[in-house]
Tab-separated table of C-alpha atoms in Angstrom:
chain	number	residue	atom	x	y	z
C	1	UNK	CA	46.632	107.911	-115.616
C	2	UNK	CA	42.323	107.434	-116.005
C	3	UNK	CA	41.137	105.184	-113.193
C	4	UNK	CA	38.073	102.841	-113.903
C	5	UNK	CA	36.444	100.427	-111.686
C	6	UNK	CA	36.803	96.521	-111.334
C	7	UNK	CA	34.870	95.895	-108.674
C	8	UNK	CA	36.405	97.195	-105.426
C	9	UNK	CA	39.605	98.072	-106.926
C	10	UNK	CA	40.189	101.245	-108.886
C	11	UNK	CA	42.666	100.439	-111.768
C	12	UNK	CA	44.512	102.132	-114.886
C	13	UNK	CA	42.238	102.858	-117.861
C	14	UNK	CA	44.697	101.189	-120.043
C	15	UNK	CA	46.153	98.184	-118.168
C	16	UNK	CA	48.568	95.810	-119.371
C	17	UNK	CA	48.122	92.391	-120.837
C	18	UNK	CA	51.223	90.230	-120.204
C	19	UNK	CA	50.926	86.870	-122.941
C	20	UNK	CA	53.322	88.512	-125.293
C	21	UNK	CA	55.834	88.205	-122.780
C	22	UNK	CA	56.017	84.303	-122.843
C	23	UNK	CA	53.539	83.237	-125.091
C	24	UNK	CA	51.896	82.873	-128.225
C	25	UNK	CA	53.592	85.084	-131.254
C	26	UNK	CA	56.275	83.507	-131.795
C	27	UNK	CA	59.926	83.943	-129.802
C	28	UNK	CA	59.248	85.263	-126.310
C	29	UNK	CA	62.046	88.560	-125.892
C	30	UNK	CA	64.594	87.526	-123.089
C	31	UNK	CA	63.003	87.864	-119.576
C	32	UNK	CA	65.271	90.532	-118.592
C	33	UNK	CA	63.332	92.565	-121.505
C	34	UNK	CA	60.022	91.640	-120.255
C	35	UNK	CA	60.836	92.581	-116.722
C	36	UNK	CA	61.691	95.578	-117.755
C	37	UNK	CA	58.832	96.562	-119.805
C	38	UNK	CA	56.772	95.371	-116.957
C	39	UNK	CA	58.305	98.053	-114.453
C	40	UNK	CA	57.933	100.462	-116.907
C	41	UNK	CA	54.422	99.644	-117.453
C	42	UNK	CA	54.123	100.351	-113.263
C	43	UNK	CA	56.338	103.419	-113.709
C	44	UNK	CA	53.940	104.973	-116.201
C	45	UNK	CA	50.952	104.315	-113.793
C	46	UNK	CA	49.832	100.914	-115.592
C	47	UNK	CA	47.912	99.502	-112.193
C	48	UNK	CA	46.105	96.474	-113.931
C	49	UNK	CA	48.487	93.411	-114.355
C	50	UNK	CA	47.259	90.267	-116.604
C	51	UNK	CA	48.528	86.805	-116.652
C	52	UNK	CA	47.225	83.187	-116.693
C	53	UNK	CA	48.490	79.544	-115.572
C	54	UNK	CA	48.362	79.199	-119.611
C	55	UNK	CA	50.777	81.662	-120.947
C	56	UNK	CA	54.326	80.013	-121.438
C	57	UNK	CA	52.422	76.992	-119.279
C	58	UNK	CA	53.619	78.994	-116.463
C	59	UNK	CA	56.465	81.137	-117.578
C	60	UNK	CA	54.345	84.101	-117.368
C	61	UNK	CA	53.232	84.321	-114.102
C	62	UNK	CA	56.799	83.363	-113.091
C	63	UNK	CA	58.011	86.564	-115.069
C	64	UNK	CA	55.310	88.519	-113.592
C	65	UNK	CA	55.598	87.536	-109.666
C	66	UNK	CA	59.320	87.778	-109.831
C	67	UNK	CA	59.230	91.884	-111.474
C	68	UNK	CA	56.460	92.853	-109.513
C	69	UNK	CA	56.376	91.077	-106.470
C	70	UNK	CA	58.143	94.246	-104.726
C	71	UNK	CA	55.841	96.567	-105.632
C	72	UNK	CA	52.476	93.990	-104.999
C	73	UNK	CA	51.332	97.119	-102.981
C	74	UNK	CA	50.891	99.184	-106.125
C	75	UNK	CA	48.800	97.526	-108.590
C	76	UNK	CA	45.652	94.802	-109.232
C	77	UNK	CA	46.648	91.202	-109.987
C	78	UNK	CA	44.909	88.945	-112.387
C	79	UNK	CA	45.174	85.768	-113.624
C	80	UNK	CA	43.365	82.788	-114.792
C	81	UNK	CA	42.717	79.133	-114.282
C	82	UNK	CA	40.974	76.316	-115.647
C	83	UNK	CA	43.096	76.628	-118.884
C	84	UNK	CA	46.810	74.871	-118.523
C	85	UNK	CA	49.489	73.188	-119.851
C	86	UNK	CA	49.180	69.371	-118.536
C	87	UNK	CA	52.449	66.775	-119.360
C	88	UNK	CA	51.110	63.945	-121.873
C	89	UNK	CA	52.330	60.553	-121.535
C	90	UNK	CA	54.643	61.184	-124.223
C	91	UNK	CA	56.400	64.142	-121.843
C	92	UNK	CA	55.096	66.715	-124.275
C	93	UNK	CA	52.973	69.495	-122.342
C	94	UNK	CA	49.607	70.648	-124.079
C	95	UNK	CA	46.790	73.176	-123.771
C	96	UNK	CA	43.811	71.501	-121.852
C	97	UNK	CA	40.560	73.286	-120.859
C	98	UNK	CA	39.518	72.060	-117.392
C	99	UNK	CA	37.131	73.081	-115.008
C	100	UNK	CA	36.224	70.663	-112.339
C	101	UNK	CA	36.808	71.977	-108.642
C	102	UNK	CA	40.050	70.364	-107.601
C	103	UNK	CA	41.445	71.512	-111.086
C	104	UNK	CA	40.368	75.165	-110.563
C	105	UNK	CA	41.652	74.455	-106.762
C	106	UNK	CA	45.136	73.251	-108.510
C	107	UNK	CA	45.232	76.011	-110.518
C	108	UNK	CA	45.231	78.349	-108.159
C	109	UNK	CA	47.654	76.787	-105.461
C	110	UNK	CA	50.046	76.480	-108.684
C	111	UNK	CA	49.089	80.161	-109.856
C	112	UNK	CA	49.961	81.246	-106.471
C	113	UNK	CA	53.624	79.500	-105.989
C	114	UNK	CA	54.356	80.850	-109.414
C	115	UNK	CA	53.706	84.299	-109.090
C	116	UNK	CA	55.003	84.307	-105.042
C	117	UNK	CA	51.910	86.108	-103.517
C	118	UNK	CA	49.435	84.998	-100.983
C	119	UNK	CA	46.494	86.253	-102.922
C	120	UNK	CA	45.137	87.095	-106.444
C	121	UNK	CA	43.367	89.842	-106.794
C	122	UNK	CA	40.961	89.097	-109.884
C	123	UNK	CA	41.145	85.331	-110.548
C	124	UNK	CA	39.545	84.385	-113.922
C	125	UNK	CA	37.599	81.505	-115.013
C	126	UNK	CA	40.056	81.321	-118.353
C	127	UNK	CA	37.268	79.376	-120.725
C	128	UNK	CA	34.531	77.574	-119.900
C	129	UNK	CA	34.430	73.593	-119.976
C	130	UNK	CA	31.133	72.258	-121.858
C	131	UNK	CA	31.308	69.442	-119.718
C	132	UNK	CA	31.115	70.979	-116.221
C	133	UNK	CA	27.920	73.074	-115.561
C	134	UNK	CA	29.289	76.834	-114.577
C	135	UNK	CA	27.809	76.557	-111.479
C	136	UNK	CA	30.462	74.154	-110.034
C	137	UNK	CA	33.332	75.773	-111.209
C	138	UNK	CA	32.438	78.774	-110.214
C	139	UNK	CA	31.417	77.639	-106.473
C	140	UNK	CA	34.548	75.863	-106.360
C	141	UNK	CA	36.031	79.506	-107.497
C	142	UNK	CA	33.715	81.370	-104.572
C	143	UNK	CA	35.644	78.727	-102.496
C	144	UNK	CA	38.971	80.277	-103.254
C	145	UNK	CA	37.536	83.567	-101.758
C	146	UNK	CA	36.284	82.083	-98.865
C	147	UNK	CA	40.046	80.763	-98.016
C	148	UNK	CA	41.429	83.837	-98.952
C	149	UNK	CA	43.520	82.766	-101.753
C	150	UNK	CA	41.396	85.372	-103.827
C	151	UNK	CA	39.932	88.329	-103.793
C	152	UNK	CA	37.465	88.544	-106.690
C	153	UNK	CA	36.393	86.543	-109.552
C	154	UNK	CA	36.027	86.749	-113.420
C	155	UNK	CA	34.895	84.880	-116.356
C	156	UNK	CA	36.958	84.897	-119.752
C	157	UNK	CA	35.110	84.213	-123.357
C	158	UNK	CA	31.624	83.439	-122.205
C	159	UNK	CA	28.166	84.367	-123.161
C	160	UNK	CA	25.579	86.443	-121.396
C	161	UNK	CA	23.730	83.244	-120.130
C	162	UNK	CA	26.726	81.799	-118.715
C	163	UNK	CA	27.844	84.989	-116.998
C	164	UNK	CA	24.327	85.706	-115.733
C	165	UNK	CA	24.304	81.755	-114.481
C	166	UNK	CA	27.610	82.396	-112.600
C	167	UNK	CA	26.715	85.396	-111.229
C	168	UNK	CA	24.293	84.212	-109.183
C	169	UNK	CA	26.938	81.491	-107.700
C	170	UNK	CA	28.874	84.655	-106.684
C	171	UNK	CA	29.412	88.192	-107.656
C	172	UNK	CA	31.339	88.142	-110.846
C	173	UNK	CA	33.451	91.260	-110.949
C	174	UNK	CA	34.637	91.226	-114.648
C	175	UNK	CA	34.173	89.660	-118.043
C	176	UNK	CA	37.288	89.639	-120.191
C	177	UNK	CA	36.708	89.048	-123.713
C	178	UNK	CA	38.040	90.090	-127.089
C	179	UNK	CA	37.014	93.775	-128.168
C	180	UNK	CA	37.948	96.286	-130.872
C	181	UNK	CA	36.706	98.021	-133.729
C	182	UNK	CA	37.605	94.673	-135.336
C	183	UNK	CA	35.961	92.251	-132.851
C	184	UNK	CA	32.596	93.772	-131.896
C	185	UNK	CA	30.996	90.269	-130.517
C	186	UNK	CA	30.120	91.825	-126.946
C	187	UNK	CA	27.657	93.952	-128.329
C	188	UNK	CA	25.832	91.234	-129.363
C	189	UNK	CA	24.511	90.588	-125.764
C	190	UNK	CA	28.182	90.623	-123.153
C	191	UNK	CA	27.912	94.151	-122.341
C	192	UNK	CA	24.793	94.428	-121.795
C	193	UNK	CA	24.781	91.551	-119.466
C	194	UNK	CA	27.940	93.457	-117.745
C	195	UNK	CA	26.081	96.329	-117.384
C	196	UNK	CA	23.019	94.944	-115.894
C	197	UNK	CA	24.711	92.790	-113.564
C	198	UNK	CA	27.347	95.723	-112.506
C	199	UNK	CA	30.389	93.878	-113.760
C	200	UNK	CA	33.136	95.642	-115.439
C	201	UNK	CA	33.960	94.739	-118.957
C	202	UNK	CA	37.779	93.776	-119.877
C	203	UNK	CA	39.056	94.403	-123.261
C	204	UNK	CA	41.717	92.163	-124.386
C	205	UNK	CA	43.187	91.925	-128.159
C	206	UNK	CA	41.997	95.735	-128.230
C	207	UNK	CA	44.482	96.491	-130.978
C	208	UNK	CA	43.236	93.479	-133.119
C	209	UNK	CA	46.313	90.903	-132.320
C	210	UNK	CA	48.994	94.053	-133.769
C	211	UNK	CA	46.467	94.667	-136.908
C	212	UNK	CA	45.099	97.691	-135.332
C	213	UNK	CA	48.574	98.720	-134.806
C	214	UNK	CA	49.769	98.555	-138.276
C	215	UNK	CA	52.828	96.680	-137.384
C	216	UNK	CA	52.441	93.749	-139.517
C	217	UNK	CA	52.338	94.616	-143.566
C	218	UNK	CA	53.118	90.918	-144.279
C	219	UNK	CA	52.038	87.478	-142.822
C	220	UNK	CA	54.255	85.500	-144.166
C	221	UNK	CA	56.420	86.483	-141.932
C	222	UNK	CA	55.118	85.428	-138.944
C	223	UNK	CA	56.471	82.805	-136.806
C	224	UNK	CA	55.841	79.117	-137.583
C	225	UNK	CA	54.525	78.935	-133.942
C	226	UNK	CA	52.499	82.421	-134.133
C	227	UNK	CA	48.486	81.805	-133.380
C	228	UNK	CA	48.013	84.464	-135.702
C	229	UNK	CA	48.980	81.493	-138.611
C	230	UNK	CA	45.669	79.820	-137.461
C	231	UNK	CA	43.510	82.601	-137.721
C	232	UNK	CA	40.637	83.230	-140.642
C	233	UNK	CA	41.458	87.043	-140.265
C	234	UNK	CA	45.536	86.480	-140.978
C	235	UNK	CA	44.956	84.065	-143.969
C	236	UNK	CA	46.984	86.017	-146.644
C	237	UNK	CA	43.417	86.407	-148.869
C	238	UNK	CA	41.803	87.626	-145.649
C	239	UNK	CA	44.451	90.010	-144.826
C	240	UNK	CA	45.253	91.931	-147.767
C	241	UNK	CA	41.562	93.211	-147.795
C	242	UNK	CA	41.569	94.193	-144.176
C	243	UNK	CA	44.787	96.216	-144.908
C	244	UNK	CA	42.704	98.208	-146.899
C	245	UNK	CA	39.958	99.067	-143.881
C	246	UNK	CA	43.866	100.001	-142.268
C	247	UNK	CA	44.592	102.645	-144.467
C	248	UNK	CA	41.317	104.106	-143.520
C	249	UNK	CA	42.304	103.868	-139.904
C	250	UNK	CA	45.438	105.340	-140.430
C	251	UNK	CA	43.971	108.784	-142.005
C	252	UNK	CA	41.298	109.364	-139.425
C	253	UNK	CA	44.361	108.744	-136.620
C	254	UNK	CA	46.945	111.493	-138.825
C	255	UNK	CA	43.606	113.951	-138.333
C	256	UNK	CA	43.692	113.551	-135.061
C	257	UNK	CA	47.441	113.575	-134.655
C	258	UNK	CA	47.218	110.253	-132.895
C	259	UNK	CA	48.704	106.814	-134.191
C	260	UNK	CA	46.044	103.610	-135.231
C	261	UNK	CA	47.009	101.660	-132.609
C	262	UNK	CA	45.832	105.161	-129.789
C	263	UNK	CA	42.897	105.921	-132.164
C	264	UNK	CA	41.785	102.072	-131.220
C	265	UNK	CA	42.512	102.006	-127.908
C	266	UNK	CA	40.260	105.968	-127.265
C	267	UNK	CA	37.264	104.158	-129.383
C	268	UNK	CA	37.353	101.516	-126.931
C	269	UNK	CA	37.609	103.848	-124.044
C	270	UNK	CA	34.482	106.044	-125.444
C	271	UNK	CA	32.467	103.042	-125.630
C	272	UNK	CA	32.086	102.956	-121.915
C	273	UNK	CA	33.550	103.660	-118.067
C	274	UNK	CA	33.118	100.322	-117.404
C	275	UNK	CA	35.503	98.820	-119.954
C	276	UNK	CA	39.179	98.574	-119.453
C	277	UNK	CA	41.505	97.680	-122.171
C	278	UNK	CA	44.423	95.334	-121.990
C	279	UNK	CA	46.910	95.280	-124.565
C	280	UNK	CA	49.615	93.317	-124.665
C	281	UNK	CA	52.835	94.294	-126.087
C	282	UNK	CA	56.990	93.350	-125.447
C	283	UNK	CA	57.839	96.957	-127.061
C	284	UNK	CA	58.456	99.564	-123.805
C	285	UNK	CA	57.891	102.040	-126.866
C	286	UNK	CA	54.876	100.520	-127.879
C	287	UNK	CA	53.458	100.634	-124.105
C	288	UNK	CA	54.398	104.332	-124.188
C	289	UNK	CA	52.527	104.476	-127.454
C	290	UNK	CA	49.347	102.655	-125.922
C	291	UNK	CA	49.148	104.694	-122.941
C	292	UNK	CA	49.086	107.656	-125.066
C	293	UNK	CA	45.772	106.867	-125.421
C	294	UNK	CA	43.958	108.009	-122.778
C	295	UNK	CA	44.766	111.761	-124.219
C	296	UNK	CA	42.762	110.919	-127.722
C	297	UNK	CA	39.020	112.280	-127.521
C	298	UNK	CA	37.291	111.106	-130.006
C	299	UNK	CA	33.503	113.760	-131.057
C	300	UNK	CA	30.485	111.381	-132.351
C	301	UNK	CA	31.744	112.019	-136.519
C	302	UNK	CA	35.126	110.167	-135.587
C	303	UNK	CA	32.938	107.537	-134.141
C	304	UNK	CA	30.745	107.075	-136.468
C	305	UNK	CA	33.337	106.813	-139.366
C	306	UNK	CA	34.845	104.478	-137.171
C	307	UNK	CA	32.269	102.226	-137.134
C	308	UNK	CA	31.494	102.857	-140.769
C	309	UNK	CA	34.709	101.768	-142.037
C	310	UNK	CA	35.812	98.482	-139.649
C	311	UNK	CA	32.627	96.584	-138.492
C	312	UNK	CA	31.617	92.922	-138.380
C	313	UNK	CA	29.977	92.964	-142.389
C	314	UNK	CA	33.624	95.091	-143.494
C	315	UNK	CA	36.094	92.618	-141.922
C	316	UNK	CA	36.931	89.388	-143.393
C	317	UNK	CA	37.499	86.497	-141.977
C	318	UNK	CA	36.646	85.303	-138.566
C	319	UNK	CA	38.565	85.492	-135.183
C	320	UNK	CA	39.190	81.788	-134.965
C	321	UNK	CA	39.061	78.763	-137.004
C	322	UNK	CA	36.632	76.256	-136.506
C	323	UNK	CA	38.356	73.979	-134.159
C	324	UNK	CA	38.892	76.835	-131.714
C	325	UNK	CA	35.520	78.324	-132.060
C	326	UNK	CA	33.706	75.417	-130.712
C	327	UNK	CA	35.618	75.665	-128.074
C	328	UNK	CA	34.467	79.460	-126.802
C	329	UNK	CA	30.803	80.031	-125.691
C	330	UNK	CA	30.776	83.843	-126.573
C	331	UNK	CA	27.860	84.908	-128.832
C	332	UNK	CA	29.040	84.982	-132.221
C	333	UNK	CA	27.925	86.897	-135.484
């Protein structure tokens, strides 16, 4: 397996991202399932791990500490905080963004039990609370790596000027925010932040939430509780025109003998040595599909039809709906 830097640890080109195990699209798989995918994932040289107090409100850091915890010596953990499931009165848990200090301090110490390690590698800001200035949460993150409970830190879904205001709180060592052909809002003004401040760029969605992948035809079938079903881009007008940017895809990846799914992962991978893509699957053949990637080279006519055919004016829809977006401070077309 590629290595690329995050900074001081050398990780897996591809690494894995671990929602799908617990969270988000619908029915979790059984955790025996995601256990195994997730030593299979180590087995095929995945050394980038990537969970979050969020996913499954906890589940999947559980999942993740128990598979891996007896191989901790072989791979990078990250996770996030200041994004959790909090019990309402009415004993029903809910998403809530949070990032004053003795939340992001809670986090952690919770983050920690969970996953059964004395530190986290990479521990991620997970989104940015408008109503705390960056500057506290992150010192009360740089605090964490004072005690020891963490190694490194990271911001997830935030703007140039936020990362560049953090950053000079404490070294940031990564940004992780949605890329792929399909999502190209870093390149508004995120990378080159990244790039100025020396802080590696993580990819997540990098297959476009399974789009890139071809694996859904239809979206009425998703899951009642699927995010996808809340998404501009999975609306079934939406959709059936960017199935037709797909079938583009899908003949540029037969000429190259590679799948859609490894000819999105190698455009990612071309766009920089700084960027690391983490995609998330609960398919071990799917991960073996992924990892495939790293063999795809791409020459600058594949990359330019590429970006001819999927781009932000060829795309419809947007990556959130409105409620969502105002919660994200990324730059945004």
């Amino acid at each position: 397996m590629q290595q690329r830097r995050i900074g001081p640890f050398s990780v897996s080109a591809i690494g894995l991202g671990c929602m799908n195990l617990s969270h988000a699209y619908g029915v979790p798989p059984p955790a025996e399932e995601g256990e195994r995918l997730l030593l299979r994932a180590l087995d095929l040289g995945v050394t980038l791990f990537d969970t979050a107090a969020l996913y499954g409100f906890g589940a999947n850091e559980t999942l993740v500490g128990r598979a891996l915890k007896p191989h901790r010596d072989r791979f990078t953990l990250a996770s996030k905080g200041g994004m959790a499931g909090v019990k309402g009165e009415d004993g029903v848990t809910r998403r809530v963004i949070d990032g004053r200090p003795e939340t992001i301090r809670r986090n952690c110490v919770d983050s920690l039990q969970r996953l059964g390690v004395e530190v986290i590698d990479l521990y991620y800001l997970h989104r940015l609370d408008m109503q705390v200035p960056i500057e506290e949460t992150v010192g009360a993150m740089a605090d964490l790596v004072r005690q020891g409970k963490v190694k490194t830190l990271g911001l997830s879904e935030v703007s140039a000027a936020t990362l560049r205001r953090a950053h000079a709180v404490h070294p940031i060592a990564a940004l992780q925010t949605e890329y792929s052909l399909w999502t190209r809002n870093p390149e508004i003004a995120a990378l080159q932040a990244c790039r100025e401040l020396g802080v590696a760029f993580v990819a997540f969605s990098p297959v476009g939430r399974g789009f890139l992948a071809g694996g859904l035809a239809d979206v009425s079938t998703l899951d009642a509780k699927d995010i996808r079903r809340s998404m501009p881009r999975f609306s079934p007008e939406n959709y059936a025109r960017n199935l037709q940017l797909f079938d583009g895809l899908k003949r540029i990846a037969q000429s190259l003998g590679a799948t859609p799914a490894q000819l999105s992962l190698a455009w990612l991978l071309a766009q920089g040595e700084d960027i690391v893509p983490i995609p998330g699957t609960t398919s071990v053949a799917h991960l073996e599909e992924d990892l495939g990637a790293v063999n795809v080279s791409l020459d600058a006519d594949v990359m330019r039809d590429l970006d001819a055919l999927i781009n932000p004016r060829t795309v419809a829809g947007g990556r959130y709906n409105a409620a969502t977006q105002r919660e994200i401070d990324t730059e945004e077309f």
